[in-house]
Amino acid sequence: MNYTLHQLQIFLKIAQNQSITKASEELHLTQPAVSIQLKNFQDQFAIPLTEVVGRKLFITEFGKEIARAAEKILNEVHAINYKTLSYEGQLAGRLKISVVSTGKYVMPYFITDYIGKHKGLDLVMDVTNKTKVVESLGNNEVDFALVSVLPERLKIDRVELMENKLFLVGNARPLKAENLSKKRLFEELPLIYREPGSATRNAMESFITRNRLPVRKKIELTSNEAVKQAVIAGIGYSIMPLIGIKNELLNGDLRIIPVKGLPISTTWNIIWLRAKKLSPAAKAFLDYLDSEKEHIIRDRFGWVSAY
């Protein structure tokens, strides 16, 4: 056996994504380079690590065992690097954060300078829907989560970041039904929904249910970006977080439709398990938020107050 750490890293990514294409994207390598490293790694084992069925790549049971071993080895390597940096007096470690999909417009601004100040820190940020975010937090797979709706079944601590406003939005074309009552307006508009498990969808459905509004559901999409593009294209309308449509509002691609009872207002929160023993990197991040939060909100999100 003469495999390298690089090969272990590549195979682990392939196993996690079950795709050479996705692994190459995450590793910022070409597909041929990843395929060559996979072949070189496979050549060192008599038992297949992968198999292709119907043009789809699958990881064999043996391959899954090797992937688990590779993850343990790579984690130990990271630990050695972090310990070395710590002995040199640097803050070091890995910070894992799970972020609801709309939170990708928020979280980078609260983490960039912190990571930049500490070269020994690695950031792993997973962007997904609320259900998976809460699941990863509950399974203690991450240090922090960014949510706009607090989970009910977990004992957590939190830091409030900023307000999250959701408006009814449409594309640039004039809306003939705009002067109708709220009930008639929602009867007329084809609505675009996020997927089940999304906090944005939950907020939208709660507003509709609370106001007993009849709706004409048009389509369901699995990301905020997909909803945004569908609204711009004129497929329908949606209730969307303001934070994700700044440029489109400024460019005139989208516009806010005034509706009594909107915007819906929630709060972005950084949360963590109350019983979790936070790493030095995680504790330092909370200290950073305490001292810099208001400055970041004023400089980066001051525009929100205009809506």
Tab-separated table of C-alpha atoms in Angstrom:
chain	number	residue	atom	x	y	z
A	1	MET	CA	0.000	0.000	0.000
A	2	ASN	CA	1.362	3.367	-1.040
A	3	TYR	CA	-1.660	5.679	-1.137
A	4	THR	CA	-1.307	9.374	-0.344
A	5	LEU	CA	-3.292	11.767	1.820
A	6	HIS	CA	-4.331	13.501	-1.392
A	7	GLN	CA	-5.845	10.258	-2.691
A	8	LEU	CA	-7.645	9.680	0.597
A	9	GLN	CA	-9.102	13.180	0.406
A	10	ILE	CA	-10.260	12.695	-3.186
A	11	PHE	CA	-11.825	9.297	-2.521
A	12	LEU	CA	-13.627	10.608	0.574
A	13	LYS	CA	-15.139	13.440	-1.473
A	14	ILE	CA	-16.228	10.999	-4.167
A	15	ALA	CA	-17.816	8.749	-1.537
A	16	GLN	CA	-19.607	11.668	0.136
A	17	ASN	CA	-21.012	12.972	-3.161
A	18	GLN	CA	-21.265	9.672	-5.053
A	19	SER	CA	-20.097	11.679	-8.012
A	20	ILE	CA	-16.732	12.412	-9.606
A	21	THR	CA	-18.138	15.642	-11.070
A	22	LYS	CA	-19.314	17.016	-7.715
A	23	ALA	CA	-16.108	15.902	-5.995
A	24	SER	CA	-13.994	17.699	-8.597
A	25	GLU	CA	-16.057	20.886	-8.129
A	26	GLU	CA	-15.652	20.853	-4.336
A	27	LEU	CA	-11.946	20.105	-4.587
A	28	HIS	CA	-11.400	22.648	-7.403
A	29	LEU	CA	-9.817	19.972	-9.586
A	30	THR	CA	-10.588	18.835	-13.125
A	31	GLN	CA	-12.675	15.695	-13.599
A	32	PRO	CA	-9.842	13.867	-15.408
A	33	ALA	CA	-7.469	14.624	-12.500
A	34	VAL	CA	-9.967	13.208	-9.994
A	35	SER	CA	-10.608	10.137	-12.176
A	36	ILE	CA	-6.877	9.427	-12.463
A	37	GLN	CA	-6.391	9.675	-8.688
A	38	LEU	CA	-9.396	7.394	-8.120
A	39	LYS	CA	-7.899	4.795	-10.504
A	40	ASN	CA	-4.482	5.015	-8.830
A	41	PHE	CA	-6.137	4.589	-5.442
A	42	GLN	CA	-8.284	1.671	-6.650
A	43	ASP	CA	-5.232	-0.099	-8.106
A	44	GLN	CA	-3.956	-0.611	-4.565
A	45	PHE	CA	-6.970	-2.727	-3.584
A	46	ALA	CA	-8.058	-6.089	-4.963
A	47	ILE	CA	-11.695	-5.369	-4.026
A	48	PRO	CA	-13.672	-2.726	-5.952
A	49	LEU	CA	-14.290	0.577	-4.171
A	50	THR	CA	-16.907	1.795	-6.647
A	51	GLU	CA	-19.236	0.441	-9.280
A	52	VAL	CA	-21.208	2.031	-12.092
A	53	VAL	CA	-24.836	1.003	-12.589
A	54	GLY	CA	-26.844	2.695	-15.304
A	55	ARG	CA	-24.188	5.410	-15.700
A	56	LYS	CA	-24.484	6.252	-11.989
A	57	LEU	CA	-21.556	5.841	-9.616
A	58	PHE	CA	-22.084	3.835	-6.417
A	59	ILE	CA	-19.728	3.172	-3.526
A	60	THR	CA	-19.396	-0.514	-2.645
A	61	GLU	CA	-19.655	-1.734	0.950
A	62	PHE	CA	-15.887	-2.136	0.987
A	63	GLY	CA	-15.542	1.373	-0.439
A	64	LYS	CA	-17.727	2.760	2.362
A	65	GLU	CA	-15.435	1.122	4.935
A	66	ILE	CA	-12.397	2.674	3.274
A	67	ALA	CA	-14.135	6.065	3.146
A	68	ARG	CA	-14.833	5.922	6.895
A	69	ALA	CA	-11.200	5.022	7.548
A	70	ALA	CA	-10.043	7.841	5.239
A	71	GLU	CA	-12.171	10.351	7.156
A	72	LYS	CA	-10.634	9.269	10.477
A	73	ILE	CA	-7.104	9.528	9.065
A	74	LEU	CA	-7.727	12.989	7.583
A	75	ASN	CA	-9.279	14.207	10.837
A	76	GLU	CA	-6.162	13.087	12.708
A	77	VAL	CA	-3.972	14.910	10.201
A	78	HIS	CA	-6.020	18.078	10.737
A	79	ALA	CA	-5.675	17.626	14.494
A	80	ILE	CA	-1.881	17.413	14.187
A	81	ASN	CA	-1.830	20.626	12.144
A	82	TYR	CA	-4.063	22.430	14.628
A	83	LYS	CA	-1.969	21.297	17.602
A	84	THR	CA	1.192	22.518	15.878
A	85	LEU	CA	-0.348	25.948	15.273
A	86	SER	CA	-1.621	26.075	18.863
A	87	TYR	CA	1.883	25.449	20.191
A	88	GLU	CA	3.040	28.301	17.990
A	89	GLY	CA	0.533	30.568	19.771
A	90	GLN	CA	-2.083	30.747	16.999
A	91	LEU	CA	-5.791	30.123	17.339
A	92	ALA	CA	-6.343	26.962	15.327
A	93	GLY	CA	-9.072	24.453	14.597
A	94	ARG	CA	-12.063	23.759	12.418
A	95	LEU	CA	-15.303	25.711	12.727
A	96	LYS	CA	-18.382	23.905	11.398
A	97	ILE	CA	-21.543	25.894	10.713
A	98	SER	CA	-24.809	24.717	9.169
A	99	VAL	CA	-26.788	27.483	7.478
A	100	VAL	CA	-30.351	27.590	6.145
A	101	SER	CA	-30.302	28.314	2.427
A	102	THR	CA	-31.275	31.998	2.632
A	103	GLY	CA	-28.651	32.423	5.352
A	104	LYS	CA	-25.943	32.274	2.703
A	105	TYR	CA	-26.685	35.953	2.117
A	106	VAL	CA	-26.020	36.664	5.813
A	107	MET	CA	-23.436	34.329	7.327
A	108	PRO	CA	-20.406	35.179	5.152
A	109	TYR	CA	-20.412	38.776	6.413
A	110	PHE	CA	-20.306	37.630	10.042
A	111	ILE	CA	-17.482	35.127	9.512
A	112	THR	CA	-15.122	36.547	6.858
A	113	ASP	CA	-13.040	38.908	9.017
A	114	TYR	CA	-12.891	36.390	11.871
A	115	ILE	CA	-11.468	33.662	9.630
A	116	GLY	CA	-9.151	36.188	7.978
A	117	LYS	CA	-7.628	37.168	11.323
A	118	HIS	CA	-6.836	33.576	12.285
A	119	LYS	CA	-4.941	31.766	9.537
A	120	GLY	CA	-4.961	28.529	11.534
A	121	LEU	CA	-8.745	28.226	11.328
A	122	ASP	CA	-10.630	26.189	8.736
A	123	LEU	CA	-14.288	26.890	8.000
A	124	VAL	CA	-16.781	24.216	6.949
A	125	MET	CA	-20.139	25.804	6.083
A	126	ASP	CA	-23.006	23.605	4.904
A	127	VAL	CA	-25.910	25.425	3.233
A	128	THR	CA	-29.171	23.452	3.247
A	129	ASN	CA	-32.809	23.690	4.362
A	130	LYS	CA	-34.017	24.196	7.916
A	131	THR	CA	-34.879	20.546	8.549
A	132	LYS	CA	-31.372	19.351	7.719
A	133	VAL	CA	-29.762	22.241	9.607
A	134	VAL	CA	-31.623	21.321	12.801
A	135	GLU	CA	-30.830	17.646	12.256
A	136	SER	CA	-27.094	18.270	11.929
A	137	LEU	CA	-27.137	20.438	15.053
A	138	GLY	CA	-29.097	17.853	17.026
A	139	ASN	CA	-26.635	15.145	15.957
A	140	ASN	CA	-23.749	17.333	17.201
A	141	GLU	CA	-22.219	17.376	13.727
A	142	VAL	CA	-21.647	21.151	13.741
A	143	ASP	CA	-20.579	23.851	16.185
A	144	PHE	CA	-23.237	26.382	15.227
A	145	ALA	CA	-26.318	26.765	13.073
A	146	LEU	CA	-27.861	29.863	11.511
A	147	VAL	CA	-31.673	29.818	11.556
A	148	SER	CA	-34.553	32.278	11.471
A	149	VAL	CA	-36.927	29.951	13.329
A	150	LEU	CA	-35.710	28.387	16.577
A	151	PRO	CA	-36.020	24.593	16.891
A	152	GLU	CA	-38.533	23.566	19.526
A	153	ARG	CA	-37.098	20.221	20.637
A	154	LEU	CA	-33.471	21.141	21.227
A	155	LYS	CA	-31.984	22.824	24.279
A	156	ILE	CA	-29.963	25.609	22.761
A	157	ASP	CA	-28.211	28.880	23.458
A	158	ARG	CA	-28.257	31.647	20.892
A	159	VAL	CA	-27.008	35.007	19.723
A	160	GLU	CA	-29.486	37.204	17.863
A	161	LEU	CA	-27.951	38.661	14.729
A	162	MET	CA	-30.451	40.753	12.785
A	163	GLU	CA	-34.006	41.070	11.530
A	164	ASN	CA	-35.211	38.939	8.630
A	165	LYS	CA	-38.040	40.497	6.552
A	166	LEU	CA	-40.129	38.593	3.998
A	167	PHE	CA	-42.182	40.405	1.321
A	168	LEU	CA	-44.487	39.406	-1.506
A	169	VAL	CA	-42.502	39.995	-4.694
A	170	GLY	CA	-43.145	39.857	-8.410
A	171	ASN	CA	-41.239	40.726	-11.553
A	172	ALA	CA	-41.051	44.139	-13.206
A	173	ARG	CA	-44.303	43.849	-15.156
A	174	PRO	CA	-47.277	45.856	-13.802
A	175	LEU	CA	-49.746	43.810	-11.763
A	176	LYS	CA	-53.369	44.416	-12.844
A	177	ALA	CA	-54.699	42.829	-9.657
A	178	GLU	CA	-52.631	45.007	-7.341
A	179	ASN	CA	-55.616	47.106	-6.191
A	180	LEU	CA	-57.670	44.062	-5.238
A	181	SER	CA	-58.303	42.996	-1.654
A	182	LYS	CA	-55.726	40.745	-0.027
A	183	LYS	CA	-58.009	37.731	-0.459
A	184	ARG	CA	-58.673	38.405	-4.140
A	185	LEU	CA	-55.010	39.210	-4.709
A	186	PHE	CA	-53.898	35.810	-3.485
A	187	GLU	CA	-56.692	34.145	-5.474
A	188	GLU	CA	-55.336	35.757	-8.638
A	189	LEU	CA	-51.600	35.261	-8.144
A	190	PRO	CA	-49.865	32.006	-9.116
A	191	LEU	CA	-47.603	31.376	-6.114
A	192	ILE	CA	-44.163	29.775	-6.138
A	193	TYR	CA	-43.245	27.790	-3.023
A	194	ARG	CA	-39.990	26.574	-1.511
A	195	GLU	CA	-39.696	22.867	-0.721
A	196	PRO	CA	-41.147	21.327	2.493
A	197	GLY	CA	-38.756	21.802	5.406
A	198	SER	CA	-37.753	25.304	4.311
A	199	ALA	CA	-38.181	28.058	6.918
A	200	THR	CA	-39.259	30.448	4.145
A	201	ARG	CA	-41.981	28.024	3.090
A	202	ASN	CA	-43.119	27.608	6.694
A	203	ALA	CA	-43.371	31.394	7.127
A	204	MET	CA	-45.267	31.732	3.856
A	205	GLU	CA	-47.740	28.957	4.685
A	206	SER	CA	-48.273	30.316	8.206
A	207	PHE	CA	-49.146	33.748	6.788
A	208	ILE	CA	-51.577	32.221	4.277
A	209	THR	CA	-53.217	29.989	6.906
A	210	ARG	CA	-53.411	32.739	9.529
A	211	ASN	CA	-55.155	35.050	7.067
A	212	ARG	CA	-57.300	32.253	5.588
A	213	LEU	CA	-56.205	33.134	2.084
A	214	PRO	CA	-57.205	31.047	-0.926
A	215	VAL	CA	-54.123	30.425	-3.063
A	216	ARG	CA	-53.280	29.152	-6.500
A	217	LYS	CA	-50.077	27.173	-6.091
A	218	LYS	CA	-48.040	27.292	-9.282
A	219	ILE	CA	-44.763	25.510	-8.650
A	220	GLU	CA	-42.425	24.226	-5.934
A	221	LEU	CA	-38.659	24.832	-6.133
A	222	THR	CA	-35.808	23.712	-3.908
A	223	SER	CA	-33.707	26.852	-3.517
A	224	ASN	CA	-34.142	30.568	-2.994
A	225	GLU	CA	-32.146	31.260	-6.170
A	226	ALA	CA	-34.452	29.040	-8.215
A	227	VAL	CA	-37.519	30.810	-6.826
A	228	LYS	CA	-35.952	34.180	-7.551
A	229	GLN	CA	-35.233	33.318	-11.180
A	230	ALA	CA	-38.728	31.886	-11.654
A	231	VAL	CA	-40.294	35.095	-10.326
A	232	ILE	CA	-38.060	37.233	-12.562
A	233	ALA	CA	-39.080	35.098	-15.554
A	234	GLY	CA	-42.753	35.743	-14.787
A	235	ILE	CA	-43.759	32.194	-13.818
A	236	GLY	CA	-45.365	33.422	-10.624
A	237	TYR	CA	-45.008	35.359	-7.379
A	238	SER	CA	-43.569	34.426	-4.017
A	239	ILE	CA	-43.017	35.592	-0.451
A	240	MET	CA	-39.251	35.970	-0.240
A	241	PRO	CA	-36.631	37.158	2.247
A	242	LEU	CA	-35.522	40.702	1.506
A	243	ILE	CA	-31.908	39.797	2.230
A	244	GLY	CA	-31.659	37.685	-0.927
A	245	ILE	CA	-33.134	40.096	-3.471
A	246	LYS	CA	-31.203	43.330	-2.908
A	247	ASN	CA	-29.578	43.511	-6.356
A	248	GLU	CA	-32.754	42.465	-8.173
A	249	LEU	CA	-34.728	45.227	-6.452
A	250	LEU	CA	-32.083	47.808	-7.314
A	251	ASN	CA	-31.945	46.603	-10.936
A	252	GLY	CA	-35.721	46.620	-11.281
A	253	ASP	CA	-35.895	42.884	-12.029
A	254	LEU	CA	-38.099	42.378	-8.964
A	255	ARG	CA	-40.463	44.624	-7.066
A	256	ILE	CA	-42.226	44.421	-3.731
A	257	ILE	CA	-46.037	44.186	-3.873
A	258	PRO	CA	-47.592	45.979	-0.878
A	259	VAL	CA	-49.851	43.689	1.149
A	260	LYS	CA	-51.418	44.364	4.543
A	261	GLY	CA	-49.747	42.114	7.139
A	262	LEU	CA	-46.454	41.961	5.263
A	263	PRO	CA	-43.544	41.956	5.686
A	264	ILE	CA	-43.274	38.897	7.891
A	265	SER	CA	-40.547	39.634	10.411
A	266	THR	CA	-38.323	37.000	12.033
A	267	THR	CA	-34.807	37.102	13.468
A	268	TRP	CA	-31.586	35.486	12.316
A	269	ASN	CA	-30.009	33.561	15.179
A	270	ILE	CA	-26.708	31.784	15.670
A	271	ILE	CA	-27.567	28.776	17.824
A	272	TRP	CA	-25.641	25.942	19.473
A	273	LEU	CA	-26.416	23.036	21.772
A	274	ARG	CA	-26.497	24.176	25.389
A	275	ALA	CA	-24.664	21.045	26.542
A	276	LYS	CA	-21.934	21.300	23.895
A	277	LYS	CA	-18.368	21.876	25.027
A	278	LEU	CA	-17.288	24.606	22.635
A	279	SER	CA	-13.789	24.543	21.174
A	280	PRO	CA	-11.442	27.523	21.636
A	281	ALA	CA	-12.192	28.499	18.022
A	282	ALA	CA	-15.951	28.412	18.674
A	283	LYS	CA	-15.659	30.421	21.911
A	284	ALA	CA	-13.487	32.996	20.172
A	285	PHE	CA	-16.090	33.291	17.409
A	286	LEU	CA	-18.799	34.128	19.966
A	287	ASP	CA	-16.510	36.775	21.482
A	288	TYR	CA	-15.959	38.165	17.981
A	289	LEU	CA	-19.729	38.376	17.362
A	290	ASP	CA	-20.235	40.116	20.691
A	291	SER	CA	-17.761	42.863	19.815
A	292	GLU	CA	-18.343	43.200	16.048
A	293	LYS	CA	-22.001	42.298	15.408
A	294	GLU	CA	-23.435	45.816	15.478
A	295	HIS	CA	-20.609	47.154	13.328
A	296	ILE	CA	-21.201	44.454	10.690
A	297	ILE	CA	-24.965	45.052	10.650
A	298	ARG	CA	-24.510	48.809	10.262
A	299	ASP	CA	-21.902	48.561	7.492
A	300	ARG	CA	-23.195	45.576	5.539
A	301	PHE	CA	-26.946	45.575	6.104
A	302	GLY	CA	-27.862	49.214	6.669
A	303	TRP	CA	-29.804	49.164	3.378
A	304	VAL	CA	-32.447	46.837	4.883
A	305	SER	CA	-33.968	49.662	6.951
A	306	ALA	CA	-35.105	51.391	3.749
A	307	TYR	CA	-37.766	48.696	3.199
